[in-house]
Structures are given as structure tokens and as C-alpha cells.
Coordinates of N, CA and C in Angstrom, one line a residue:
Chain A
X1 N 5.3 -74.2 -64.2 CA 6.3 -73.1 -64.1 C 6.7 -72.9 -62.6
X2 N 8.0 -72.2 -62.9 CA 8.1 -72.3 -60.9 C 8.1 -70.9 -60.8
X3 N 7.6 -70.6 -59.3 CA 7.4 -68.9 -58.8 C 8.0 -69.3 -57.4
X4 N 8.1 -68.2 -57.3 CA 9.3 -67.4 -55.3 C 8.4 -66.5 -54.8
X5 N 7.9 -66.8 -53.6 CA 7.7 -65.5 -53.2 C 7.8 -65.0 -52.0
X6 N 8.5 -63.3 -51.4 CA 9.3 -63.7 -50.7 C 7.9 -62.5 -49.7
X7 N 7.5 -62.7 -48.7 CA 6.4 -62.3 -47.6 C 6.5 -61.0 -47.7
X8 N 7.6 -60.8 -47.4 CA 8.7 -59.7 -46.5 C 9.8 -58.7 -47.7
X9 N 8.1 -57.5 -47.8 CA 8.9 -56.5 -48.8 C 10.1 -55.5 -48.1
X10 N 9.9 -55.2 -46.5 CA 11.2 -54.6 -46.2 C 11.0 -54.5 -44.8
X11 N 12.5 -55.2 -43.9 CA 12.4 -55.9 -42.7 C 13.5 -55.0 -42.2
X12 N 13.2 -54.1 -40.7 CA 13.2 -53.2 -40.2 C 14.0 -54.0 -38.5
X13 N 15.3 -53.9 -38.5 CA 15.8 -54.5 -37.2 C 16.5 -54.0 -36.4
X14 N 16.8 -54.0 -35.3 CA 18.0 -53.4 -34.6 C 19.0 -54.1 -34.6
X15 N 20.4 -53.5 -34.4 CA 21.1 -55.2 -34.0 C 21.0 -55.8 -33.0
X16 N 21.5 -56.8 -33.1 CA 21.6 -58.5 -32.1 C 20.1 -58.6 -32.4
X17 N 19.3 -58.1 -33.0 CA 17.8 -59.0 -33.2 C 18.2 -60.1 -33.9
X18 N 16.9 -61.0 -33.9 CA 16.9 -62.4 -34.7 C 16.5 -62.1 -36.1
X19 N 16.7 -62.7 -36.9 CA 16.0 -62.4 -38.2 C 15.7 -63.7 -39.3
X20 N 14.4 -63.6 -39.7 CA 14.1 -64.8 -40.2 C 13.2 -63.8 -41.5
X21 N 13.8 -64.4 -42.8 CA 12.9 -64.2 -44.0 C 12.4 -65.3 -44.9
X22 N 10.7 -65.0 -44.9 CA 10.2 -66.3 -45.6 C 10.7 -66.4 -46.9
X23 N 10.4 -67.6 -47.6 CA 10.7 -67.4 -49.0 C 9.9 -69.1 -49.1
X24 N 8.9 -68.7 -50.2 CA 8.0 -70.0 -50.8 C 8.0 -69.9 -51.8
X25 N 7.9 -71.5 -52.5 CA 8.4 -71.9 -54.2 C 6.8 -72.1 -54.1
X26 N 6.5 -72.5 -55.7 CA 6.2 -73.5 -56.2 C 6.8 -74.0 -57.5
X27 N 6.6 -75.4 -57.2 CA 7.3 -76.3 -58.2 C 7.2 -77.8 -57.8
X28 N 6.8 -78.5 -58.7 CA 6.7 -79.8 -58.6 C 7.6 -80.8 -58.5
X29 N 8.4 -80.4 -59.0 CA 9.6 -81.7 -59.2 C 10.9 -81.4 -58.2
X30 N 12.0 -81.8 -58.2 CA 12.9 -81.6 -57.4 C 13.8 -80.3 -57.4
X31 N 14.1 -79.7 -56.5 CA 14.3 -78.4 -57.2 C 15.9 -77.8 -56.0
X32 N 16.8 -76.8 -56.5 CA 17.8 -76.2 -55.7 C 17.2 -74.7 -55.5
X33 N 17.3 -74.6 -54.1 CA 17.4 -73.5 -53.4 C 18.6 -72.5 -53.4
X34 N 17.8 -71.5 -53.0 CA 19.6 -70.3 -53.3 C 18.7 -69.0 -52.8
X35 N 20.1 -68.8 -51.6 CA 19.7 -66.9 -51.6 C 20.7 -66.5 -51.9
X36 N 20.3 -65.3 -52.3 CA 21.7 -64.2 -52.6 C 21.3 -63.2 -51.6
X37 N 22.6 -62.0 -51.7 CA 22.6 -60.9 -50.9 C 22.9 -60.1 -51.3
X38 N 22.6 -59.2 -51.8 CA 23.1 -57.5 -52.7 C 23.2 -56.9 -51.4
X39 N 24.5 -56.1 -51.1 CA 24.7 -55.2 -50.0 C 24.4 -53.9 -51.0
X40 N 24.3 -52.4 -50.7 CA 24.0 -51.5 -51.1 C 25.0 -51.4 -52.3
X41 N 24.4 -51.1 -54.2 CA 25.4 -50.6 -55.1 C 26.1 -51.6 -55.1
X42 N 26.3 -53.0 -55.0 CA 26.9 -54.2 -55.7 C 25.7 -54.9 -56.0
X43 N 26.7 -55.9 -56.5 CA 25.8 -57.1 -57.4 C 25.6 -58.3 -56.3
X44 N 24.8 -59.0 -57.2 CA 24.2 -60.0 -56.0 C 25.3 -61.3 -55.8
X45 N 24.9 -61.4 -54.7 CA 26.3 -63.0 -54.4 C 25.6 -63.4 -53.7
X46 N 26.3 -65.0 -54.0 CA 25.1 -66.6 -53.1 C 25.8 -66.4 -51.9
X47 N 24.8 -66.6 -51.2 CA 24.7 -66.5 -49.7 C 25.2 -68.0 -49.5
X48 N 24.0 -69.0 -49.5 CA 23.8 -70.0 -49.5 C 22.9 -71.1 -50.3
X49 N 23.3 -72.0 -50.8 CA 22.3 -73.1 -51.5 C 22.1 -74.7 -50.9
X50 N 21.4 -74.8 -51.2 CA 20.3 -76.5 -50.9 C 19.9 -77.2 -51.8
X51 N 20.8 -78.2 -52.4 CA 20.4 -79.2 -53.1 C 19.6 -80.5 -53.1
X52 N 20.6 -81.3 -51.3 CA 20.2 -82.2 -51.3 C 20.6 -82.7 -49.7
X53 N 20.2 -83.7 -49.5 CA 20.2 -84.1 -47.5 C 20.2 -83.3 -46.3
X54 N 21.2 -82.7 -46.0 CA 20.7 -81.9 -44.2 C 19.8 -80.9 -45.1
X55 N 18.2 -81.0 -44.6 CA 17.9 -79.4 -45.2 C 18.3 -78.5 -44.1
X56 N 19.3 -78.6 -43.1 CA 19.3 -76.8 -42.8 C 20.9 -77.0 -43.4
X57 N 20.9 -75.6 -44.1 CA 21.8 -75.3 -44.6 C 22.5 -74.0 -44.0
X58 N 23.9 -73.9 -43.7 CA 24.9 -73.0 -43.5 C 25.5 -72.4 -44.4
X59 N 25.3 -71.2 -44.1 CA 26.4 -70.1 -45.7 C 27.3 -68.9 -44.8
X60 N 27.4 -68.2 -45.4 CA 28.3 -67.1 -44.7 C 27.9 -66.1 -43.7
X61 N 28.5 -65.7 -43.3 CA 28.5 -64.6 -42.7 C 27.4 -65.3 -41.1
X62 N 27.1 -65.9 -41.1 CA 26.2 -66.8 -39.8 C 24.7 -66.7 -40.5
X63 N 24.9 -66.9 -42.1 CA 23.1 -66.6 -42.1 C 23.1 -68.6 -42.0
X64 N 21.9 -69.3 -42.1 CA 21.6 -70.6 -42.6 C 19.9 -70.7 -43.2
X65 N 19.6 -71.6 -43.8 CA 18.2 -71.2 -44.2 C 17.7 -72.8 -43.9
X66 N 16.4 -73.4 -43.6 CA 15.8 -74.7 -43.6 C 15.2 -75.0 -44.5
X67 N 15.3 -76.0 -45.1 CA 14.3 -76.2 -46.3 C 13.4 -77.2 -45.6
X68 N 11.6 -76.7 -45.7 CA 10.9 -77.7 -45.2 C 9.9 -78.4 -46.3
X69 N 10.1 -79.1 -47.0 CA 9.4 -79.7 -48.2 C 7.8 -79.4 -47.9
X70 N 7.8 -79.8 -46.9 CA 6.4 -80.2 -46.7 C 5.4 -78.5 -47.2
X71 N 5.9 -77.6 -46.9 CA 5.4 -75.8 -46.9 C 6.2 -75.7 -48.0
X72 N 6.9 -76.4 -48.9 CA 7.4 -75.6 -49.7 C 8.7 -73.9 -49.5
X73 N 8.5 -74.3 -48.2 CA 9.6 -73.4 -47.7 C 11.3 -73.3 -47.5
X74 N 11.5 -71.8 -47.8 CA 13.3 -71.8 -47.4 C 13.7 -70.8 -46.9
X75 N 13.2 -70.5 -45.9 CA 13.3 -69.8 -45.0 C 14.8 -69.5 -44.3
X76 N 15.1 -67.8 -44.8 CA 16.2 -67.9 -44.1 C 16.7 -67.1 -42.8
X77 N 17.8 -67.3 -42.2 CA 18.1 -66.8 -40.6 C 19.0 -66.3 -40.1
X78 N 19.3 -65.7 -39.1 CA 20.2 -65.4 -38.6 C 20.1 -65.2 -36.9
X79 N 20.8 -65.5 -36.1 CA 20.3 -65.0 -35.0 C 20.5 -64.1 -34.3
X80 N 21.3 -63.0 -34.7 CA 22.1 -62.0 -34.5 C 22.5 -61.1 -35.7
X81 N 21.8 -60.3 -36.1 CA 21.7 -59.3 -37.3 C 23.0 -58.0 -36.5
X82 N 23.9 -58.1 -37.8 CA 24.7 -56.7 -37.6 C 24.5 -55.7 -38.4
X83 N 24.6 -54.7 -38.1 CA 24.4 -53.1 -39.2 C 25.1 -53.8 -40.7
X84 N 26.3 -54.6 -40.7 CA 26.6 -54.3 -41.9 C 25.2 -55.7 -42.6
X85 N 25.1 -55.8 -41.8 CA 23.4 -57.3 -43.3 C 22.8 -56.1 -43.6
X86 N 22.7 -55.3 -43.6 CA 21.9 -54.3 -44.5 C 21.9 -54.5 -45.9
X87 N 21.1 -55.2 -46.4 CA 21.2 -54.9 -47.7 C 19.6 -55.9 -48.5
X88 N 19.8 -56.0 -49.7 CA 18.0 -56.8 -50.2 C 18.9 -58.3 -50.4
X89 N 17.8 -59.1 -49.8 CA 17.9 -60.3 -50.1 C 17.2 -61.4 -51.0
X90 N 17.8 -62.0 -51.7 CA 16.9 -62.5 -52.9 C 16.5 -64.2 -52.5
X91 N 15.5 -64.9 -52.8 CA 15.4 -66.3 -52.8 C 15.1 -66.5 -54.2
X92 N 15.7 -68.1 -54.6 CA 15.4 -68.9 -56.1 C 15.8 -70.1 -56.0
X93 N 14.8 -70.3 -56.8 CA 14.6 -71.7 -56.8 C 15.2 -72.1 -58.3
X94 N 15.5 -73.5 -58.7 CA 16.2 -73.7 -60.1 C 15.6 -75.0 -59.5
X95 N 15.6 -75.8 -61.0 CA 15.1 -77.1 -61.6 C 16.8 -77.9 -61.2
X96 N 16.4 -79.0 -61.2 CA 18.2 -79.6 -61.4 C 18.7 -79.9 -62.2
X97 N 17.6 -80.4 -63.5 CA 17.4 -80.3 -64.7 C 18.3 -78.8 -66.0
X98 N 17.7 -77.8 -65.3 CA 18.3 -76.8 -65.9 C 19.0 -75.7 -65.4
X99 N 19.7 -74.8 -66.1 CA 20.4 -73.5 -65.6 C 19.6 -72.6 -64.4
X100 N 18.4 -72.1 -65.2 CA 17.8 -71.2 -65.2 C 16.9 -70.9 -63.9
X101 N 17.4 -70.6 -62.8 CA 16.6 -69.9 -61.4 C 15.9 -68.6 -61.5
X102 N 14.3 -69.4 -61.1 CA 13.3 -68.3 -60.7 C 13.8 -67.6 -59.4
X103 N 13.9 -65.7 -59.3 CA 14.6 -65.3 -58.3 C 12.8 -64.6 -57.9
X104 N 12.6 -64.4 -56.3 CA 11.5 -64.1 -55.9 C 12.2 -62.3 -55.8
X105 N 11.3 -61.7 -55.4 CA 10.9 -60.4 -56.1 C 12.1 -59.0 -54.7
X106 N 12.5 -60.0 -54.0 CA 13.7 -59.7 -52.9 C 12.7 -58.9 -51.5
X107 N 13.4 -58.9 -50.3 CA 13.6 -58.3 -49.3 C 14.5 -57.4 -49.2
X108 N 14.2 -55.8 -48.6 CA 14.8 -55.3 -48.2 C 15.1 -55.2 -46.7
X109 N 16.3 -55.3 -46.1 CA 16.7 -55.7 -44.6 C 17.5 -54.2 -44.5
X110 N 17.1 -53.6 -43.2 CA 17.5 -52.3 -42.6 C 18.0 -52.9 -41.4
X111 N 19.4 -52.7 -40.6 CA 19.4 -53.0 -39.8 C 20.1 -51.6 -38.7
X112 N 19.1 -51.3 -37.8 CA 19.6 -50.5 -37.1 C 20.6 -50.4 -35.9
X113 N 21.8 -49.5 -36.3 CA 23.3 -49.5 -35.2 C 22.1 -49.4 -33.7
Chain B
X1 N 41.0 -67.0 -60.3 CA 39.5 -66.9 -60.8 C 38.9 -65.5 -61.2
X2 N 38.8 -65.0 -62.0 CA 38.9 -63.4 -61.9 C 37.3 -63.0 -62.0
X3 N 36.3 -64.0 -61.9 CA 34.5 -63.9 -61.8 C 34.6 -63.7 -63.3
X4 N 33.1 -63.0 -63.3 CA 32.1 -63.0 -64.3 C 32.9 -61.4 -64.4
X5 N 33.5 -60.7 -65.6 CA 33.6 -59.8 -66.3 C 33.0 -59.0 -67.1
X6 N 32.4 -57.6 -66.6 CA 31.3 -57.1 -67.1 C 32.1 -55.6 -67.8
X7 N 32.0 -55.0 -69.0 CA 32.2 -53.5 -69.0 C 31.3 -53.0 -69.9
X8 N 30.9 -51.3 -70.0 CA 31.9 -50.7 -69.2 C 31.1 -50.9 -67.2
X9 N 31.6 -50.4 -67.0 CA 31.2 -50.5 -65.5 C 29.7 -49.2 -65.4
X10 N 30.1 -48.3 -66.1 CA 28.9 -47.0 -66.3 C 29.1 -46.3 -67.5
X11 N 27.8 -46.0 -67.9 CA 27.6 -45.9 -69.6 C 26.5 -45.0 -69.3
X12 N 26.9 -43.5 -69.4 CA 25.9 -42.4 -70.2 C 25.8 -42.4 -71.4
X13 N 24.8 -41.9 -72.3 CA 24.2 -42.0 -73.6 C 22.9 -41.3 -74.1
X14 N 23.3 -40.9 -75.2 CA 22.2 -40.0 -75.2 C 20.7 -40.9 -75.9
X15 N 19.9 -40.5 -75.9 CA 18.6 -41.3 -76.5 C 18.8 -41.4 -77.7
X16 N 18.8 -42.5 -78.4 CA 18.9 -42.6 -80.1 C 20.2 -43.9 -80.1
X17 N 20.6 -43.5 -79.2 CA 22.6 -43.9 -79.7 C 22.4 -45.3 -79.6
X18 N 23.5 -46.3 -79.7 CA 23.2 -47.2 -79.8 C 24.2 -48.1 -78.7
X19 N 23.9 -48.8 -77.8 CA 24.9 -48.7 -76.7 C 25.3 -50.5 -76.8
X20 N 26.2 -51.3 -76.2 CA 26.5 -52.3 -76.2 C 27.2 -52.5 -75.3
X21 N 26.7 -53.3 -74.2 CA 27.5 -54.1 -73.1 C 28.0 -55.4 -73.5
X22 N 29.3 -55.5 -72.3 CA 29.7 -56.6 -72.8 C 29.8 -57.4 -71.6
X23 N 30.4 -58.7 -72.0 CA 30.3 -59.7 -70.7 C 31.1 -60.5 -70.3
X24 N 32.4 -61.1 -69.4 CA 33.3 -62.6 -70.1 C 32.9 -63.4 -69.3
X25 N 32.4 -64.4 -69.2 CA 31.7 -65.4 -68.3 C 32.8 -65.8 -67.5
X26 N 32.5 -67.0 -66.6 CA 33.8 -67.4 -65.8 C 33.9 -68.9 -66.6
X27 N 35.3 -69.3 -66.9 CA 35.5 -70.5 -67.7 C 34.8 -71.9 -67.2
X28 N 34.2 -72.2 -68.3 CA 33.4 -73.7 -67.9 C 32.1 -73.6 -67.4
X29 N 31.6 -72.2 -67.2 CA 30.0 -72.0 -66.8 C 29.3 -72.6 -68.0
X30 N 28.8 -73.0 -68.2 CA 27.7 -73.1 -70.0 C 26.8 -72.5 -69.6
X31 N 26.5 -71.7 -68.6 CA 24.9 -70.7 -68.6 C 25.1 -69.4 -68.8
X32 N 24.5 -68.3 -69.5 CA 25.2 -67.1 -69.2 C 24.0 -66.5 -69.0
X33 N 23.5 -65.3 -68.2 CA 22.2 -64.6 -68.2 C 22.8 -63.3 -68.4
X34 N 21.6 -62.7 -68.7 CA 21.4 -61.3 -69.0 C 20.6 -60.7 -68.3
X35 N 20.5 -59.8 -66.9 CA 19.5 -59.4 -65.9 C 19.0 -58.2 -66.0
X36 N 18.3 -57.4 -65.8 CA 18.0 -55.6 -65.7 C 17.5 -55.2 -64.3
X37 N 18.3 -54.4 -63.3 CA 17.7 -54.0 -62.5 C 17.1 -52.7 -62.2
X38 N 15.8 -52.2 -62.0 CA 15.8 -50.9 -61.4 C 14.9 -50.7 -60.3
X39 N 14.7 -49.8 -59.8 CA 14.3 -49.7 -58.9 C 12.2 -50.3 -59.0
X40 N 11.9 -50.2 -60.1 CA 10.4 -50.0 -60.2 C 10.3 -51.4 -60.4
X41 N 11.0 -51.7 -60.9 CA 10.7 -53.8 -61.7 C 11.8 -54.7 -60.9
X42 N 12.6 -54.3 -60.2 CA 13.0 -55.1 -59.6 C 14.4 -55.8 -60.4
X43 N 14.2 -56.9 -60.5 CA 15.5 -58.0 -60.8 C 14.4 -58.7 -62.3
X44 N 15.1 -58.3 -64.0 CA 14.5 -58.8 -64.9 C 16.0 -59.9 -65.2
X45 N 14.5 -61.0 -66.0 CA 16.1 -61.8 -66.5 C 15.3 -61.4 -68.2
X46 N 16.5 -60.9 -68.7 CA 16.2 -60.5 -70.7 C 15.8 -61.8 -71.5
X47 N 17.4 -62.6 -70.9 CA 17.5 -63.3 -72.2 C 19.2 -64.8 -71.2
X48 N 18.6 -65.6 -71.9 CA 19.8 -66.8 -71.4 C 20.2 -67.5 -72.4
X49 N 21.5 -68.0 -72.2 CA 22.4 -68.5 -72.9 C 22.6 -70.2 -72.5
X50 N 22.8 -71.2 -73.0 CA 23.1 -72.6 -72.6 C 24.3 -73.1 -73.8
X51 N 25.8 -73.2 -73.4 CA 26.5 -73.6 -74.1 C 26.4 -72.5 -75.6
X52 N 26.3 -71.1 -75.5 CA 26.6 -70.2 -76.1 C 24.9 -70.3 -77.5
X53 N 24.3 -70.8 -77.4 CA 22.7 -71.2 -77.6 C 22.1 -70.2 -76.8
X54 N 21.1 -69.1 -77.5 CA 19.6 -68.5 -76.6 C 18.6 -69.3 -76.4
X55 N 18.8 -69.5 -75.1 CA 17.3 -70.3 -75.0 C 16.1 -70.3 -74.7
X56 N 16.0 -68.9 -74.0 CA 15.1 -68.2 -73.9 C 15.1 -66.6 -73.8
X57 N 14.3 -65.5 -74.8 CA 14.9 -64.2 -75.0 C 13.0 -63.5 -74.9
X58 N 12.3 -64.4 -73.8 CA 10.8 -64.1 -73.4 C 11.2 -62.6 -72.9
X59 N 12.4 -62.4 -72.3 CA 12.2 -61.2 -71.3 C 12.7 -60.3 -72.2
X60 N 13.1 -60.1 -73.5 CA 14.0 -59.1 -73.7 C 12.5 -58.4 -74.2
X61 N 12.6 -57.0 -73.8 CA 11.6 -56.2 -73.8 C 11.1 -55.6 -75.2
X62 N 12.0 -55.5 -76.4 CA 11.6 -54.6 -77.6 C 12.9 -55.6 -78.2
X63 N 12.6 -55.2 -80.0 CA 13.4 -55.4 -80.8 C 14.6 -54.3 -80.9
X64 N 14.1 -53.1 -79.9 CA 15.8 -52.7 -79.6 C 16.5 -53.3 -79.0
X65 N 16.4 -54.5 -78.5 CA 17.3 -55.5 -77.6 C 17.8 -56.4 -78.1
X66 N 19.1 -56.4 -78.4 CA 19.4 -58.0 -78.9 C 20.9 -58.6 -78.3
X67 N 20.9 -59.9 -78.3 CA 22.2 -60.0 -77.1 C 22.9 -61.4 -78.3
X68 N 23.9 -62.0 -78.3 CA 24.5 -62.4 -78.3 C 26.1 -63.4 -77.7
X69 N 25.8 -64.5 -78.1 CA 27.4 -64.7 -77.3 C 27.5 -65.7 -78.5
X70 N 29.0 -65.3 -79.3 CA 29.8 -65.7 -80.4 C 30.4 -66.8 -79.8
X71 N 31.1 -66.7 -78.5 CA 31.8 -68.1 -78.2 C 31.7 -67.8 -76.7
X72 N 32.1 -69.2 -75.8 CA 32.0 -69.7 -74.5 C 32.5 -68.5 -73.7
X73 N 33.3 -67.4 -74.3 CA 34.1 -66.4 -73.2 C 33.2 -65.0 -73.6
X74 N 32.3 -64.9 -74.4 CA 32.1 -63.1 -75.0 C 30.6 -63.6 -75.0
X75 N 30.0 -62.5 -74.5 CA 28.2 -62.1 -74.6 C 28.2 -60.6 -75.0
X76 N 27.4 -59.9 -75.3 CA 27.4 -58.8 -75.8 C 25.5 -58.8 -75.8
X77 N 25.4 -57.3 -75.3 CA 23.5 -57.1 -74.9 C 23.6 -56.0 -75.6
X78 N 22.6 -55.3 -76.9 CA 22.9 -54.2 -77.4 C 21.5 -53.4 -77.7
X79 N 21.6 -52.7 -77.3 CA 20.3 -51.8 -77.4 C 20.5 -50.6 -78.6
X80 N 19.7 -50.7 -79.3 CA 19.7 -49.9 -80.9 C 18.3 -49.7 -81.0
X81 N 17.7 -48.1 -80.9 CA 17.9 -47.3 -80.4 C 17.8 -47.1 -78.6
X82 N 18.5 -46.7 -78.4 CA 18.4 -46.7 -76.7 C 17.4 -45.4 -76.2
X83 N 16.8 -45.6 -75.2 CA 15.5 -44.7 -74.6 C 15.7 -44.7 -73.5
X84 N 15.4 -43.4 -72.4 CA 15.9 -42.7 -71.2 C 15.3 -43.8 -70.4
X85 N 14.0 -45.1 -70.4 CA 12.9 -46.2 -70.0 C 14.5 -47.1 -69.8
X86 N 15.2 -47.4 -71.0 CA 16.4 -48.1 -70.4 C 17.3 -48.1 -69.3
X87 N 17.5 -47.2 -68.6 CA 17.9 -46.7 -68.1 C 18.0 -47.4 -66.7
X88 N 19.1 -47.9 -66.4 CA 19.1 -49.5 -65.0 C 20.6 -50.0 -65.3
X89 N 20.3 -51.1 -64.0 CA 21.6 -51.7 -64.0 C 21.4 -53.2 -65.0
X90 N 22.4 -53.1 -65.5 CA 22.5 -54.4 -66.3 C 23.5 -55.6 -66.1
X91 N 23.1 -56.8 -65.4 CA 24.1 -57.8 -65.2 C 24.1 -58.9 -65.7
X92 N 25.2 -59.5 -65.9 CA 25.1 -60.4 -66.7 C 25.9 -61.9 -65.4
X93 N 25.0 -62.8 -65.5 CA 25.3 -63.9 -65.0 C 25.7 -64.7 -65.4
X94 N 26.6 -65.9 -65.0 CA 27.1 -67.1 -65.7 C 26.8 -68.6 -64.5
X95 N 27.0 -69.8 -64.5 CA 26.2 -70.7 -63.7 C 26.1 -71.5 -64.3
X96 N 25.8 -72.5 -63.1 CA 24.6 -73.8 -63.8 C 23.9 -73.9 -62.9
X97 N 23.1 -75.1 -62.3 CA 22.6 -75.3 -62.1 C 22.6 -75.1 -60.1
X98 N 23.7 -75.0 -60.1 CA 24.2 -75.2 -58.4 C 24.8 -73.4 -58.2
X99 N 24.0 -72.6 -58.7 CA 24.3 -71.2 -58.5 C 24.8 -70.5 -59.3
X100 N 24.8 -69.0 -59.4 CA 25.1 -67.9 -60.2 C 26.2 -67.4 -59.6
X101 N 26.8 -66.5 -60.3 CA 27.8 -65.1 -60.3 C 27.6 -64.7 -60.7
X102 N 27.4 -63.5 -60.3 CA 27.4 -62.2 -60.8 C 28.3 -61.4 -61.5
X103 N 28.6 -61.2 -62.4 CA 29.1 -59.7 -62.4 C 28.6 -58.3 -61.7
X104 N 29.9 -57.2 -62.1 CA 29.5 -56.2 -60.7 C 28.8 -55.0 -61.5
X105 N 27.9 -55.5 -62.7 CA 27.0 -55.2 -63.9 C 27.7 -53.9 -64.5
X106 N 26.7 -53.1 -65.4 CA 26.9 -52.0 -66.0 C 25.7 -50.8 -65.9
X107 N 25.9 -49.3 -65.2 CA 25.1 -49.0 -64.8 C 24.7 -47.9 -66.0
X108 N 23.5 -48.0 -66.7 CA 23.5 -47.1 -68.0 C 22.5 -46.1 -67.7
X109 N 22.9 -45.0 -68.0 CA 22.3 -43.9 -68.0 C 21.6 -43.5 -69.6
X110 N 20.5 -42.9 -69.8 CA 20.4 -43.0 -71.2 C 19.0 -41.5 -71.0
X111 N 19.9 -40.1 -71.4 CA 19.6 -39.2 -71.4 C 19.1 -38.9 -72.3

């Protein structure tokens, strides 16, 4: 069975800080990466996903995340956090095989003006 | 592309009643999810759909829960009798395997 889990129950920044949130699978077989981003009172939307070759991956807004096989890791980043990334961020992992993505239990990101 | 189509958007209700959200997937997804969020549990998944098939309905919490999708465009999540414990956001996802959509859920109040 696959599990997420994300270190970082709720991450406290000012802006132009760096920001880095862990996020670790387990799962055996080959698998697709994905974060989402719920800003406050909406629904969640993909940030970024990782299927296959360059593991660092670029998504919007200047986040990108690395996938390091070896840790099991998908760690994602930014290097300059603005007031508006405020919001919980989710990691999941999905089979490639199937629909169905395990989402880890989310981060909340505060980012202070 | 007009996304993942969710109503109503917010739904008071009194305890007993019988409430029913609805869903229209985005065309060509064959995945559809059914999620619950609140503040105490986080992000649940109920119940998923593959090519309008349940394939797994581990999460749906009680036999007041039951969801359906009649064809590739309509899902429907329906709670009979509804309880104040209900009470969350409800989204419904559509996807495969290379990411989700959201819809912008249904937020039920159940007094």
C-alpha cells in the first residue's frame, strides 16, 4: 500500500524567505508524484507533477520540487516565498498503473508580509 | 474547458433530511473521486469511480452514504439520513493517472 508523509504540520515564514517542504512516499513500484495547493476557502489545484526523467521538476508560481529515489523523497521549494503562498499544501503519490493518489495529511504555510 | 462541475456550492440542512450533491466530471477523465474535508480529519477520499464503475467505497463512512455515477458526465454523493458529524466540505475529483481537478466542492452545513 502506498503512504505520504508530509514532516511539516505548519510552516511559519516571512517573505523572500526560502522554503522547502518534505514530503516521503512509500511504495515499491514506480510511482507519479504531485503537489497541490489549496489557497484559503478554495479547492485544491496541481501545483506540480513528476512522472518521469529530469527529477527536478518546475510548476507554477516559481515553486519546483526534486524527486530523490534514493530517500524516497519530493521535496518541494521555492526560493522566495510571497504573502500570497499562504495556503496548505498537499503531496501524493499515484501508481501509474492506476487513478487513484495517496494525498499525505498536508502542510500549512503562513507567510508573513 | 469549464473543469470539474460541482453543486450546490453550499447546502444547509437540517439533521434527518436527506441531502444529495452532485458532480459533472471534466470530458474524457475516467476517474472520478469523491473527497470530505474538515478541519479534524483532514482530506478523506469516500469512494472512486473508474470508467463510471466503484472501485473502491472503503472510505464511505456509514450506509448513510451512497454515491453513484449513471454515466461518464453525472456522479451524485447522497447522504440519507444526514447528521450535524457530516458536516464539511465535499469535493469531487475527476483525473487519471497524471493528476486531479478539483472541483470548487460543496460546503454542507447539517444542523
Amino acid at each position: 500500500a502506498q503512504s505520504v508523509s508530509q514532516h511539516n504540520h505548519h510552516v511559519i515564514l516571512s517573505e523572500a524567505a526560502s522554503l522547502e517542504l518534505g514530503c516521503n512516499y512509500s511504495y515499491g513500484g514506480t510511482v507519479n508524484l504531485f503537489w497541490y495547493v489549496q489557497y484559503p476557502g478554495q479547492h485544491l489545484q496541481l501545483l506540480l507533477k513528476y512522472f518521469s526523467g529530469d527529477p527536478l521538476v518546475k510548476g507554477i508560481k516559481g515553486f519546483e520540487a526534486e524527486f530523490i529515489k534514493s530517500k524516497f523523497s519530493f521535496n518541494l521549494r521555492k526560493p522566495s516565498v510571497q504573502w500570497s503562498d499562504t495556503a496548505e499544501y498537499f503531496c501524493a503519490v499515484g501508481n501509474t498503473n492506476a487513478g487513484k493518489s495517496t494525498f499525505g495529511d498536508g502542510t500549512t504555510l503562513t507567510v508573513k508580509p | 474547458d469549464a473543469g470539474v462541475i460541482q453543486s450546490p456550492r453550499h447546502e444547509v440542512t437540517e439533521m434527518g433530511q436527506e441531502v444529495t450533491l452532485r458532480c459533472k466530471p471534466i470530458s474524457g477523465h475516467d476517474y472520478l473521486f469523491w473527497y470530505r474535508q474538515t478541519m479534524m480529519r483532514g482530506l478523506e477520499l469516500l469512494i472512486y469511480f473508474n470508467n463510471n464503475v466503484p472501485i473502491d467505497d472503503s472510505g464511505m463512512p456509514e450506509d448513510r452514504f451512497s454515491a453513484k455515477m449513471p454515466n461518464a458526465s453525472f456522479s451524485t454523493l447522497k447522504i440519507q439520513p444526514s447528521e450535524p458529524r457530516d458536516s464539511a466540505v465535499y469535493f469531487c475529483a475527476t483525473g487519471r493517472p497524471y493528476g486531479y481537478t478539483f472541483g470548487s466542492g460543496t460546503r454542507l452545513t447539517v444542523v
